[in-house]
CSV table of C-alpha atoms and ligand atoms in Angstrom, one decimal:
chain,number,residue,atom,x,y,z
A,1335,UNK,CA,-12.3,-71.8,23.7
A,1336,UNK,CA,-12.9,-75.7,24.0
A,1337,UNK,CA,-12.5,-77.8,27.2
A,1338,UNK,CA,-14.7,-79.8,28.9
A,1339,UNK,CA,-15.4,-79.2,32.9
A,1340,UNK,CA,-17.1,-81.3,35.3
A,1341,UNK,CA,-18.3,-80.2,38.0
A,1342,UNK,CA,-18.4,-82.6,41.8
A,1343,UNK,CA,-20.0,-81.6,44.6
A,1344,UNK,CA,-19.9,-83.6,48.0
A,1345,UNK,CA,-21.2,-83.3,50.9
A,1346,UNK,CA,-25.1,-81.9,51.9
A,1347,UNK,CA,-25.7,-78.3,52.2
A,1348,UNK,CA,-28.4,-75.4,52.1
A,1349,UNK,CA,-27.4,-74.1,48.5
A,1350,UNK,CA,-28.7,-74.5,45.2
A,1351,UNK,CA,-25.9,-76.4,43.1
A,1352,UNK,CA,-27.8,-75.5,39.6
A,1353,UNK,CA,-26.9,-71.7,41.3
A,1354,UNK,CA,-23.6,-72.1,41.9
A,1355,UNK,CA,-22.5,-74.3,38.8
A,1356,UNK,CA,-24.2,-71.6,36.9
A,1357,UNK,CA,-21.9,-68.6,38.1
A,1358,UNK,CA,-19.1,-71.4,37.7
A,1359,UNK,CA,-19.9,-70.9,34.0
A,1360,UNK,CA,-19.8,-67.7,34.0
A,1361,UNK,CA,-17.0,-67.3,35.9
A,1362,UNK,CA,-15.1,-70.2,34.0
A,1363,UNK,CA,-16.1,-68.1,30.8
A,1364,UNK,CA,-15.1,-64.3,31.9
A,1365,UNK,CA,-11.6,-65.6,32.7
A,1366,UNK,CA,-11.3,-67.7,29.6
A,1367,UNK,CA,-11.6,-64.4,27.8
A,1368,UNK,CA,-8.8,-62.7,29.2
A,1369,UNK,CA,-6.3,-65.6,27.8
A,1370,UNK,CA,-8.7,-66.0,24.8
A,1371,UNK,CA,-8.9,-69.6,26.0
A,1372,UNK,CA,-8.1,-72.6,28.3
A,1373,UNK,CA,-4.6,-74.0,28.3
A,1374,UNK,CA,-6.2,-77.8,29.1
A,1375,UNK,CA,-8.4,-80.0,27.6
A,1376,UNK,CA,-10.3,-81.2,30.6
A,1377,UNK,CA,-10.8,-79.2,34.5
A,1378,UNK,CA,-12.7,-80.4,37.4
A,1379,UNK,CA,-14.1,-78.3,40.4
A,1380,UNK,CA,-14.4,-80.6,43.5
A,1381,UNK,CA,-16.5,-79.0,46.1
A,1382,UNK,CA,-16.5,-80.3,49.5
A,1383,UNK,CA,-19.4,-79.1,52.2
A,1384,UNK,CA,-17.8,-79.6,55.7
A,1385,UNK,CA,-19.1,-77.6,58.4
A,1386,UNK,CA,-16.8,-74.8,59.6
A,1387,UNK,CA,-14.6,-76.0,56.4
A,1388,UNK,CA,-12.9,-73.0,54.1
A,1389,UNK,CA,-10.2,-72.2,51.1
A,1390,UNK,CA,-9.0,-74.0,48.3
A,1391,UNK,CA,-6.3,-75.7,46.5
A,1392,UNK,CA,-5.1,-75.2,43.6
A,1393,UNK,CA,-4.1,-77.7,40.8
A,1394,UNK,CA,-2.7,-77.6,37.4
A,1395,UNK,CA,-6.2,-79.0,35.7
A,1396,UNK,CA,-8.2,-79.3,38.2
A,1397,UNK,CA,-9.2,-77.6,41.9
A,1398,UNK,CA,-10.4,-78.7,45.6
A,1399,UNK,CA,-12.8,-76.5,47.0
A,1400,UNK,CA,-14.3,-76.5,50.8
A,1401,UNK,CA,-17.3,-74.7,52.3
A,1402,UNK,CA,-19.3,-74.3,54.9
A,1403,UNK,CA,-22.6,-76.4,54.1
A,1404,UNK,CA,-24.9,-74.1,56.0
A,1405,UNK,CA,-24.0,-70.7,54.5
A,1406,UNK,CA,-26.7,-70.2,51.9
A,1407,UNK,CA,-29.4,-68.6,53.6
A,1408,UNK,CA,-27.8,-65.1,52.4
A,1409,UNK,CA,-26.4,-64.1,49.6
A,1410,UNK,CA,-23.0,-64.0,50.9
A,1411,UNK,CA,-22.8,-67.3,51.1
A,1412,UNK,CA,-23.0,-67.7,47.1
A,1413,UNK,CA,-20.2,-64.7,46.4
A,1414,UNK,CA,-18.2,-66.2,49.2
A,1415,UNK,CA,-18.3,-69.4,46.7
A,1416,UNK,CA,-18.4,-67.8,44.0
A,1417,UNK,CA,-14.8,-65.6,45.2
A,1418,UNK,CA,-13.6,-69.1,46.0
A,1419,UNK,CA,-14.1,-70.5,42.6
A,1420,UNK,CA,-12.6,-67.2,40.3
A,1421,UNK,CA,-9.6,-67.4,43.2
A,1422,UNK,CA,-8.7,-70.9,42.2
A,1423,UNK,CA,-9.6,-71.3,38.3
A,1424,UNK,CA,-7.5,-68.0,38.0
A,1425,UNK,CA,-4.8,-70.6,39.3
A,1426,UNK,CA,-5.2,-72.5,36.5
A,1427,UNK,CA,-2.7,-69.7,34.8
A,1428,UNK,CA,-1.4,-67.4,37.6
A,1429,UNK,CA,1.1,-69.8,39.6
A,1430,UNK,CA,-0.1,-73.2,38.1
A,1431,UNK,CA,1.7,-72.5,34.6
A,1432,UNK,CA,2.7,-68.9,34.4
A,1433,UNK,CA,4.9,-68.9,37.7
A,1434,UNK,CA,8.1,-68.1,39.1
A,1435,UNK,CA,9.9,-71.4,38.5
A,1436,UNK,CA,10.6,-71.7,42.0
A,1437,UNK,CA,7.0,-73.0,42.3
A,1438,UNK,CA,7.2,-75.9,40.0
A,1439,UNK,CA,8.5,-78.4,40.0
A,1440,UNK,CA,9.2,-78.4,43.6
A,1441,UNK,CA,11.7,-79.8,45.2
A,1442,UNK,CA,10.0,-81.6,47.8
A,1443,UNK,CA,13.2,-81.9,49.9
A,1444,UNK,CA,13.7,-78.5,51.0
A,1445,UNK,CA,11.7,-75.1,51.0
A,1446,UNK,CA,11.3,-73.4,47.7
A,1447,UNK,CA,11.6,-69.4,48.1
A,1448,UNK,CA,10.4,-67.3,46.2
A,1449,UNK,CA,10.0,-62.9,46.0
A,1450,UNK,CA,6.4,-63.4,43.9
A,1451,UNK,CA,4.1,-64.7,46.1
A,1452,UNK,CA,2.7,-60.8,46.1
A,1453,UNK,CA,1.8,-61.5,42.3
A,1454,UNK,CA,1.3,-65.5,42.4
A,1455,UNK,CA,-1.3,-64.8,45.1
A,1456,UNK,CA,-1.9,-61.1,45.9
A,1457,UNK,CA,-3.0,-60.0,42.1
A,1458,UNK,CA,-5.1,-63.7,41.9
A,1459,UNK,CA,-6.6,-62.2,44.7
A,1460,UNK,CA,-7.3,-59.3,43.3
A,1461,UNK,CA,-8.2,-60.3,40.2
A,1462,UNK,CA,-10.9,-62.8,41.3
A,1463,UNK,CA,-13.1,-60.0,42.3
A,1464,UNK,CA,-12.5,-58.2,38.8
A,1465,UNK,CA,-13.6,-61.5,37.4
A,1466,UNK,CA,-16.5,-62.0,38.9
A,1467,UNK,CA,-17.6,-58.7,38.7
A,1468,UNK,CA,-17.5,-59.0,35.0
A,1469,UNK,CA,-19.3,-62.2,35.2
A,1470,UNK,CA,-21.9,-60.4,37.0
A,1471,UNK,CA,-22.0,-63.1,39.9
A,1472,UNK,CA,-21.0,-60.7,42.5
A,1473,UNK,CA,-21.7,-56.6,43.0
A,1474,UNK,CA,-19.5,-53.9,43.0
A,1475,UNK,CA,-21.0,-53.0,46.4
A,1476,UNK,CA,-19.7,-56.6,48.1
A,1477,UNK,CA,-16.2,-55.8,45.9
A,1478,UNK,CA,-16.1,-52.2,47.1
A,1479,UNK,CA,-16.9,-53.0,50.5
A,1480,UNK,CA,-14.3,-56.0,51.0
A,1481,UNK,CA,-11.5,-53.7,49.6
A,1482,UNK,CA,-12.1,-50.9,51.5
A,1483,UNK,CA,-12.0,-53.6,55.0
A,1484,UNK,CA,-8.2,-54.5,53.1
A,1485,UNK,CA,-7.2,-51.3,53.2
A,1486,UNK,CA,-8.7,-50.2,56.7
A,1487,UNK,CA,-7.2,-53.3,58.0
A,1488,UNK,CA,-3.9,-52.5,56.4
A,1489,UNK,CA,-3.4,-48.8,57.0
A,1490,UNK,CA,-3.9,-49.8,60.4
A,1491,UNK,CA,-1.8,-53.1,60.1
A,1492,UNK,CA,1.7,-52.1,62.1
A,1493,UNK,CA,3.9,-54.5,60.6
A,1494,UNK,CA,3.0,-52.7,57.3
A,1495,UNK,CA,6.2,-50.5,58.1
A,1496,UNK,CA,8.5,-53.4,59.1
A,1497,UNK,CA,8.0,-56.0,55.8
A,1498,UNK,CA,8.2,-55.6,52.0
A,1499,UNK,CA,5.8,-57.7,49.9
A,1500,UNK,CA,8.9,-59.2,48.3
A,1501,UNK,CA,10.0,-60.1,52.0
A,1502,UNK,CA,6.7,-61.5,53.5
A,1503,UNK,CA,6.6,-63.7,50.0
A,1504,UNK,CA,10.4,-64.9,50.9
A,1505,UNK,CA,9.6,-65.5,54.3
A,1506,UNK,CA,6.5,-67.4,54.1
A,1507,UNK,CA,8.2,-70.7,54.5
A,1508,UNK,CA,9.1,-70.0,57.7
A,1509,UNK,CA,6.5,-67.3,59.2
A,1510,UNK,CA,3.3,-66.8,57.0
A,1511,UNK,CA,2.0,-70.1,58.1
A,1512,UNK,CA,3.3,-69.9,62.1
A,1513,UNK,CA,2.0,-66.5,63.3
A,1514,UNK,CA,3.4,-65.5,67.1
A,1515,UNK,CA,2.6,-62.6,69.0
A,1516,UNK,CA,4.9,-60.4,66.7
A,1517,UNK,CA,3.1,-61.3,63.4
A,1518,UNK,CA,0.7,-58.3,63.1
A,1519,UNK,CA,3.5,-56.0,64.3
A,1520,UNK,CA,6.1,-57.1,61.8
A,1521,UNK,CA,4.7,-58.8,58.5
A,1522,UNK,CA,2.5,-57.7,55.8
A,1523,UNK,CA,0.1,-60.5,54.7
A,1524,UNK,CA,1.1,-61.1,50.9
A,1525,UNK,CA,-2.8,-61.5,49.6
A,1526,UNK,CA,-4.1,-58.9,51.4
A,1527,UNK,CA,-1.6,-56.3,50.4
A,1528,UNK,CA,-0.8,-58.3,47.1
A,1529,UNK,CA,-4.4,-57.4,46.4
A,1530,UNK,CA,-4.4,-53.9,47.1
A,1531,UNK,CA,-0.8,-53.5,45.2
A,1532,UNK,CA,-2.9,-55.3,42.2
A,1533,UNK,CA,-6.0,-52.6,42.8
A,1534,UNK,CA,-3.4,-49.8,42.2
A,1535,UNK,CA,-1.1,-51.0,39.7
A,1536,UNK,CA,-4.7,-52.1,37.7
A,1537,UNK,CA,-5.1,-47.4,38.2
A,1538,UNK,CA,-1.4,-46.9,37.3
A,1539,UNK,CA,-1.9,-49.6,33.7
A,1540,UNK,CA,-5.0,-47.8,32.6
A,1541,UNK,CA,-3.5,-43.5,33.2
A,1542,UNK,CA,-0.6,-44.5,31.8
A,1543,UNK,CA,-1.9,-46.1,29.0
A,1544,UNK,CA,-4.7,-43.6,28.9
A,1545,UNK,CA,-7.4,-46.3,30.0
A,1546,UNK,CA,-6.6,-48.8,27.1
A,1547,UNK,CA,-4.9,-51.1,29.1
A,1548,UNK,CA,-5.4,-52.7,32.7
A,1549,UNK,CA,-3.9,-56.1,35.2
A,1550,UNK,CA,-6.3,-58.6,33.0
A,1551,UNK,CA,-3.8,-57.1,30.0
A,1552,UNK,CA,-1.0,-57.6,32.0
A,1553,UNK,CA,-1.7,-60.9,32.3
A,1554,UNK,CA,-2.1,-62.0,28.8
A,1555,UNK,CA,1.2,-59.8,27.8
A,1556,UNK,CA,2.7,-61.8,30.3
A,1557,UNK,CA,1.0,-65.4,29.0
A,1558,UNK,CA,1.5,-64.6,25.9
A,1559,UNK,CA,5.2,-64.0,26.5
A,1560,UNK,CA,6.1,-66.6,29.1
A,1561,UNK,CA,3.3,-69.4,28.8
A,1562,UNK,CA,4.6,-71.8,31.1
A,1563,UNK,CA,8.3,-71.3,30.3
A,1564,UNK,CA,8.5,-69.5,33.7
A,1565,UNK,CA,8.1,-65.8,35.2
A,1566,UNK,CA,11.1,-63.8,36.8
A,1567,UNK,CA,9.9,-60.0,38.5
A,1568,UNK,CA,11.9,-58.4,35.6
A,1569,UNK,CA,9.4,-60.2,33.4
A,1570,UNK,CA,6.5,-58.5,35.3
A,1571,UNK,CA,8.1,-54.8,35.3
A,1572,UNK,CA,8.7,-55.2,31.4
A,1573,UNK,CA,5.3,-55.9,30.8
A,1574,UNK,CA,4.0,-52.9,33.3
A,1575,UNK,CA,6.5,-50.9,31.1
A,1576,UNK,CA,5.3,-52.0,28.1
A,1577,UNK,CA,1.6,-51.8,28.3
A,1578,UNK,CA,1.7,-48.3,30.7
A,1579,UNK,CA,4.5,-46.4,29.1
A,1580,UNK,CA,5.7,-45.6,33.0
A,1581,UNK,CA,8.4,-46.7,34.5
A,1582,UNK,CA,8.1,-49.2,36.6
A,1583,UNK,CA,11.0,-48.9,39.6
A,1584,UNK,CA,9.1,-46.0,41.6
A,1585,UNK,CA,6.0,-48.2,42.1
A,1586,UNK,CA,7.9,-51.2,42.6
A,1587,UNK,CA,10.2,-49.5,45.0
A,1588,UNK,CA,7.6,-47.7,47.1
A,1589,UNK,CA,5.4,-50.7,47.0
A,1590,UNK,CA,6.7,-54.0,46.3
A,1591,UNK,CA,10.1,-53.7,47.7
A,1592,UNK,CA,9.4,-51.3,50.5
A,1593,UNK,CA,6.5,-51.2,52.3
A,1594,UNK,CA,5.0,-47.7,52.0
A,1595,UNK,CA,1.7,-45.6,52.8
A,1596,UNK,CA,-1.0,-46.7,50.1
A,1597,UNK,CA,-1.6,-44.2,47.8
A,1598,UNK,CA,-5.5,-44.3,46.6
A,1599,UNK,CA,-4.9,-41.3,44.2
A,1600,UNK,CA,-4.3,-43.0,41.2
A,1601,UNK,CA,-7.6,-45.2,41.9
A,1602,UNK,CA,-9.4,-42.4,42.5
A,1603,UNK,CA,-8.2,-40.6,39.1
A,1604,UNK,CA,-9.1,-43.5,36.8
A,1605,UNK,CA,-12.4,-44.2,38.0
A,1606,UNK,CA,-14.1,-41.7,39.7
A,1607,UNK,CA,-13.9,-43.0,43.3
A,1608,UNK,CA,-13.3,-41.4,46.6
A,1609,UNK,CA,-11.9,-43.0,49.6
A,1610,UNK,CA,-13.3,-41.6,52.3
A,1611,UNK,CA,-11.2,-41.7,55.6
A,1612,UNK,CA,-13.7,-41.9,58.7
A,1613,UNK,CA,-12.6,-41.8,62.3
A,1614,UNK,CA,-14.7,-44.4,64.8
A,1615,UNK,CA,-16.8,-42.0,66.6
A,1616,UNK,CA,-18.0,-40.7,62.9
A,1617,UNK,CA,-18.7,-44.4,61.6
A,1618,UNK,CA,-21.3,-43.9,64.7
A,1619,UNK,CA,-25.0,-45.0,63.9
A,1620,UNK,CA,-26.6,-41.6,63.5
A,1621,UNK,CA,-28.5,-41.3,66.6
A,1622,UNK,CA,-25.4,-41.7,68.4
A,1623,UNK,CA,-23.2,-39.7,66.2
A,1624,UNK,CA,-25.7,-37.0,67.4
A,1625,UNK,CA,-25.1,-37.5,71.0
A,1626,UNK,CA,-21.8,-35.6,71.9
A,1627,UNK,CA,-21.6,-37.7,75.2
A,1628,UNK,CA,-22.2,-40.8,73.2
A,1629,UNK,CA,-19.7,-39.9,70.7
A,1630,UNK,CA,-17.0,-38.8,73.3
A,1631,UNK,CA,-16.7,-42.8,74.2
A,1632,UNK,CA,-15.5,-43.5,70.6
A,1633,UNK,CA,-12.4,-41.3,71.1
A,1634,UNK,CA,-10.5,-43.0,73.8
A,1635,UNK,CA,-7.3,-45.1,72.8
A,1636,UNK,CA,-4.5,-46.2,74.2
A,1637,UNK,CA,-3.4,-49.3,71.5
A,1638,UNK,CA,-4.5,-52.4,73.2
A,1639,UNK,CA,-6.1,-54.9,71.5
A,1640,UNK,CA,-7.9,-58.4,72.4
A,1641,UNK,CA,-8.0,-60.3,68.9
A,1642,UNK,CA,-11.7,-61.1,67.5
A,1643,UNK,CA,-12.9,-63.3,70.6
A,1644,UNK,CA,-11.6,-60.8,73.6
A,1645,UNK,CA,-13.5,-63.2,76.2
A,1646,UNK,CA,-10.4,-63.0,78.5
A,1647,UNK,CA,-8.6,-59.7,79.3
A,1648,UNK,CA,-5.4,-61.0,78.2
A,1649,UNK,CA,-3.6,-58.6,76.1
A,1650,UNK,CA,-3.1,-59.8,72.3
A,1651,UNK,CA,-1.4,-57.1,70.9
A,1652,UNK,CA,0.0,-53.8,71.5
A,1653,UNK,CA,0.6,-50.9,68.8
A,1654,UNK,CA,3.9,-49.8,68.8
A,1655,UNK,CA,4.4,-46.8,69.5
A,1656,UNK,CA,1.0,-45.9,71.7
A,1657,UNK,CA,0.5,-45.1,75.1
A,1658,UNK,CA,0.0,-48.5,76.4
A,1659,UNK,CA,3.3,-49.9,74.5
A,1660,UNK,CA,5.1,-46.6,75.8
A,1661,UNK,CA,3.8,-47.7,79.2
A,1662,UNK,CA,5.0,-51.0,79.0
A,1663,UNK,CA,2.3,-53.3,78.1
A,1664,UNK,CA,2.7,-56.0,75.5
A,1665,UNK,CA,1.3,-59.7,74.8
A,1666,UNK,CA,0.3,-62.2,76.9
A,1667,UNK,CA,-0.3,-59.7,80.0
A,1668,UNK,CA,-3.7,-60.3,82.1
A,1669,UNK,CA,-5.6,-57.1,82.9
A,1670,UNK,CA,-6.8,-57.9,86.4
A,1671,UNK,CA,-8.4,-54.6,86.6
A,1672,UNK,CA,-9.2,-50.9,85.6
A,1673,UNK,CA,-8.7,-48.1,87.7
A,1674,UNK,CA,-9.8,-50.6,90.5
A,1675,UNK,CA,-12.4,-52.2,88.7
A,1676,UNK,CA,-12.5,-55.7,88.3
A,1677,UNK,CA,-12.3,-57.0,84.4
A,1678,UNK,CA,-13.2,-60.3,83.3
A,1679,UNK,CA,-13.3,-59.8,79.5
A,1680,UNK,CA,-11.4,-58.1,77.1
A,1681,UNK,CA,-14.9,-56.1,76.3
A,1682,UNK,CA,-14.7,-55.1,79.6
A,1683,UNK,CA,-11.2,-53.4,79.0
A,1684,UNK,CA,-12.3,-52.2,76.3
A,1685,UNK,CA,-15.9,-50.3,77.7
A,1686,UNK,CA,-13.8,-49.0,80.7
A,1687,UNK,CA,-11.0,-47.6,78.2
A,1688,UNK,CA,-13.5,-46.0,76.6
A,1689,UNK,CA,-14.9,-44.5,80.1
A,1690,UNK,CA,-11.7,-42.2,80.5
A,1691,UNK,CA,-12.2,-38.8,78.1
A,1692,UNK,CA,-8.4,-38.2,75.8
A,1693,UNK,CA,-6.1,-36.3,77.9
A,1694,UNK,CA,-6.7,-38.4,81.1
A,1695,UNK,CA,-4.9,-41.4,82.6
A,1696,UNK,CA,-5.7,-44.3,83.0
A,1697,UNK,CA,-4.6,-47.2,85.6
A,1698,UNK,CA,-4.1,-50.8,84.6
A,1699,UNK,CA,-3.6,-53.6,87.0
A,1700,UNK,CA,-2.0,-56.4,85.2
A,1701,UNK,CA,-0.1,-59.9,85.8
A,1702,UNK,CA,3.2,-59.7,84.4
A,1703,UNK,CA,4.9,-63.3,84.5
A,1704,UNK,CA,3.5,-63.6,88.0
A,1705,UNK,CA,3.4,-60.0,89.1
A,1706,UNK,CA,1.0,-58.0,89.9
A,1707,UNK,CA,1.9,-54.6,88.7
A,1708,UNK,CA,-0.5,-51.2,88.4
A,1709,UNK,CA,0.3,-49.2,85.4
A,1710,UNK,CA,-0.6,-45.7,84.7
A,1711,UNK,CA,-1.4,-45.0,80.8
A,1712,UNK,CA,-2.7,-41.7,79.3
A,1713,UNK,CA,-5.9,-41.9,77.1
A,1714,UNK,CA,-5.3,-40.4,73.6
A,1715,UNK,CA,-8.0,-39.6,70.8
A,1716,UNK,CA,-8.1,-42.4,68.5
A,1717,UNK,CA,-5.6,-41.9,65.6
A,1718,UNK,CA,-7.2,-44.8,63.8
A,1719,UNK,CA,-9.2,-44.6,60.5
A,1720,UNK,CA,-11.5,-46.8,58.5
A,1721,UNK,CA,-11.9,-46.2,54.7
A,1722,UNK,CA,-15.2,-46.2,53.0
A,1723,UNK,CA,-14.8,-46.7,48.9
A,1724,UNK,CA,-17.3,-44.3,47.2
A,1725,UNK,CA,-17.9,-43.0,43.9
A,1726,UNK,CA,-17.4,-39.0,43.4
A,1727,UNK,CA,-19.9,-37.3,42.5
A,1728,UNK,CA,-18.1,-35.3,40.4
A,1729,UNK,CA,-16.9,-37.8,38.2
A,1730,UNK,CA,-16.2,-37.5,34.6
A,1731,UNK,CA,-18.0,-39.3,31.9
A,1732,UNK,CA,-14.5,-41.2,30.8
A,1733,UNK,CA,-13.7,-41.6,34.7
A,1734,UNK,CA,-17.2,-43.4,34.7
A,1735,UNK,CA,-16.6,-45.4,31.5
A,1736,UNK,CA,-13.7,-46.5,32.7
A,1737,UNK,CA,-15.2,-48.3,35.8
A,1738,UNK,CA,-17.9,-49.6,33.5
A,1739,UNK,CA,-14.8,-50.9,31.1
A,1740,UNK,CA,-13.0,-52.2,34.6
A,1741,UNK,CA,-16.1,-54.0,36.3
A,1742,UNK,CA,-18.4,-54.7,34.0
A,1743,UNK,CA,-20.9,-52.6,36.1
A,1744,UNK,CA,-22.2,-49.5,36.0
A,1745,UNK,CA,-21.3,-46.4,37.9
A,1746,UNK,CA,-22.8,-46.4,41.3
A,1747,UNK,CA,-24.9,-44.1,41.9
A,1748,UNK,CA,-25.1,-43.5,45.5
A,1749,UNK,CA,-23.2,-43.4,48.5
A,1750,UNK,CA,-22.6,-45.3,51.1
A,1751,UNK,CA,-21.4,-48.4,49.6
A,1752,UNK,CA,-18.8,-49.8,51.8
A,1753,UNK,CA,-18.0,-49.2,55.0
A,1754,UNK,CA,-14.0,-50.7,56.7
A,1755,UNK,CA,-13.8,-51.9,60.2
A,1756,UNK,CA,-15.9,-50.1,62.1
A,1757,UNK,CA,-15.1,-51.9,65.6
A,1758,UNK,CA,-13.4,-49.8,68.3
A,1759,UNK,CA,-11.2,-50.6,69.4
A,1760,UNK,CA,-9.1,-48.9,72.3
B,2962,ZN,ZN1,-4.5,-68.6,46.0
């Protein structure tokens, strides 16, 4: 494994950059190993501090990184880099020379569509955190705790049963980078789900082949195979075939070519993990959790939501399907008031939503293109669910070899390690 990497930082910042070149290494070496060495002579990591800058870029021998410069007062602020830099030298193979050849040359004329973005992207998400797990440059517990947010985030995610992967991949010419008011409620997000779809096909690779063979195996079949001749989905499914023994159209069709429920079963059998489904009022701090009043407030829900800064009561989103969308709210409405009382803030809504008990009505006084309208909604009990990613207890010993074999960690030992979204939201 011989090629020479350089490493250029610009910019000040708060880190230490013998740290981070350091888990660069590491990282540079763990992936290394899966291919059983680089396909270039020469790679160089530009790292750009900017504040409020993010992402990356990928390019064939070589990446551009950008980061915050104030982020390294906690030790987020390193795996956050440190995600960043497996993301983008897993590149280096997964799209950058192993890739659909829709993606390469491109045609810079017209858009380039392809159905593998899920894999291109999605699995290089997911397969960053495997690397750098192994490379021991960030803990299970940060891994554990950002996959159980994904799946939280997409169990609750609407449009999850209005796009395949394949279709968000094909559309992202002309939707993934131009979100409107419909994009939560009719798109998947390929790296999010991509990811999760990478988590359990990794599950599926290591039952059926009886826990010799996992995605990073995948991958080198697949290099091994295609190298940089080009990658068609056929390709992929062969190589899932051919390393798990299953067949591979009921996973594609249930998850790559429809869009249906995630299954965590299959996770849960090869490495002796529980996800743990909690509703909001139990993911409670325990002295409230205690308090049945307190608790009570945690319940309410009628499917309106303000987006992460809800500092005007302007509605953002609806669910389909919930009492507010069967009432007649949707996007871009101004909440002037509830049951009479005066809102300024979308957290306002919100605490007054949470006033009315399930079972109860409530009345909203909105601005519909100019009119004033009051609207009577019923309160329901929250139907939503946050996951929490925990290892059983009653694990075997293989199940807990396996996750050593997976993560280059050992077993956790305790619970809680991750918790999903734990806003409320009503
Ligand atoms: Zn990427």
């Amino acid at each position: 494994m011989n090629a020479d990497f350089e490493f250029a930082i610009t910019g000040e910042h708060n880190g230490d950059e013998g740290r981070i070149v350091e888990g660069a290494k590491k990282i540079v070496t763990q992936a290394g190993s899966i291919f059983g060495g680089f396909p270039f002579q020469r790679y160089t990591f530009l790292l750009t501090f900017s504040p409020k800058a993010s992402g990356g870029l990928e390019h064939k021998n070589s990446t551009s990184l950008l980061s915050d410069p104030f982020r390294f007062s906690k030790t987020s602020g390193y795996e956050g880099i440190f995600g960043l830099i497996s993301h983008e030298f897993f590149h280096a193979w997964n799209v950058k020379r192993l890739h659909d050849p829709a993606l390469g040359p491109f045609d810079y004329r017209g858009e380039n569509y392809t159905r593998l973005l899920w894999f291109h992207e999605g699995l290089t998400d997911y397969v960053d955190n495997l690397i750098a797990m192994k490379a021991g440059v960030i803990p299970w517990t940060t891994v554990a705790r950002e996959w159980a947010k994904r799946w939280t985030d997409f169990a609750e995610r609407p449009g999850r049963l209005e796009q395949s992967l394949e279709e968000a991949s094909f559309d992202a010419w002309i939707r993934f980078y131009k979100p409107s008011e419909f994009t939560p409620n009719s798109t998947v997000d390929y790296y999010e789900a991509g990811a999760l779809v990478g988590l359990m096909m990794d599950a599926q690779l290591r039952i059926g082949s009886h826990g010799a063979k996992g995605v990073e195996d995948l991958f080198a079949l697949l290099w091994q195979r295609h190298g940089e001749k080009g990658l068609t989905d056929a390709d992929i499914r062969k190589a899932y075939q051919d390393l798990s023994g299953l067949d591979p159209e009921p996973f594609w069709d249930a998850h790559i070519r429809h869009c249906g429920p995630l299954d965590p079963s299959p996770i849960e059998a090869a490495f002796g993990l529980k996800f743990e489904a909690k509703a909001p009022w139990e993911t409670l701090p325990p002295e409230d959790l205690k308090d049945a009043t307190v608790a009570r407030f945690a319940r309410s829900f009628v499917g309106l939501e303000f987006g992460t800064s809800p500092d005007v009561p302007t509605i953002e989103n609806v669910i389909p399907g919930s009492p507010a969308f069967e009432a007649g709210l949707s996007y871009g409405q101004e909440i002037l008031a509830v049951n009479g009382w005066r809102t300024a803030l979308g957290t306002e809504v919100q605490q007054r939503v949470a006033d009315i008990p399930a079972g109860q009505e409530i009345a909203f006084t909105v601005v519909d293109r100019g009119r004033v309208k009051t609207v009577a909604v019923p309160v329901i009990e929250n139907p939503r669910r946050s996951y929490q990613i925990l290892p059983n207890v009653k694990a075997t010993e293989a199940q807990k070899a396996l996750f050593s074999a997976w993560t280059g960690q050992p077993f956790p030992k305790q619970s809680p390690i991750a918790s999903g979204s734990s806003s409320v939201k009503p």
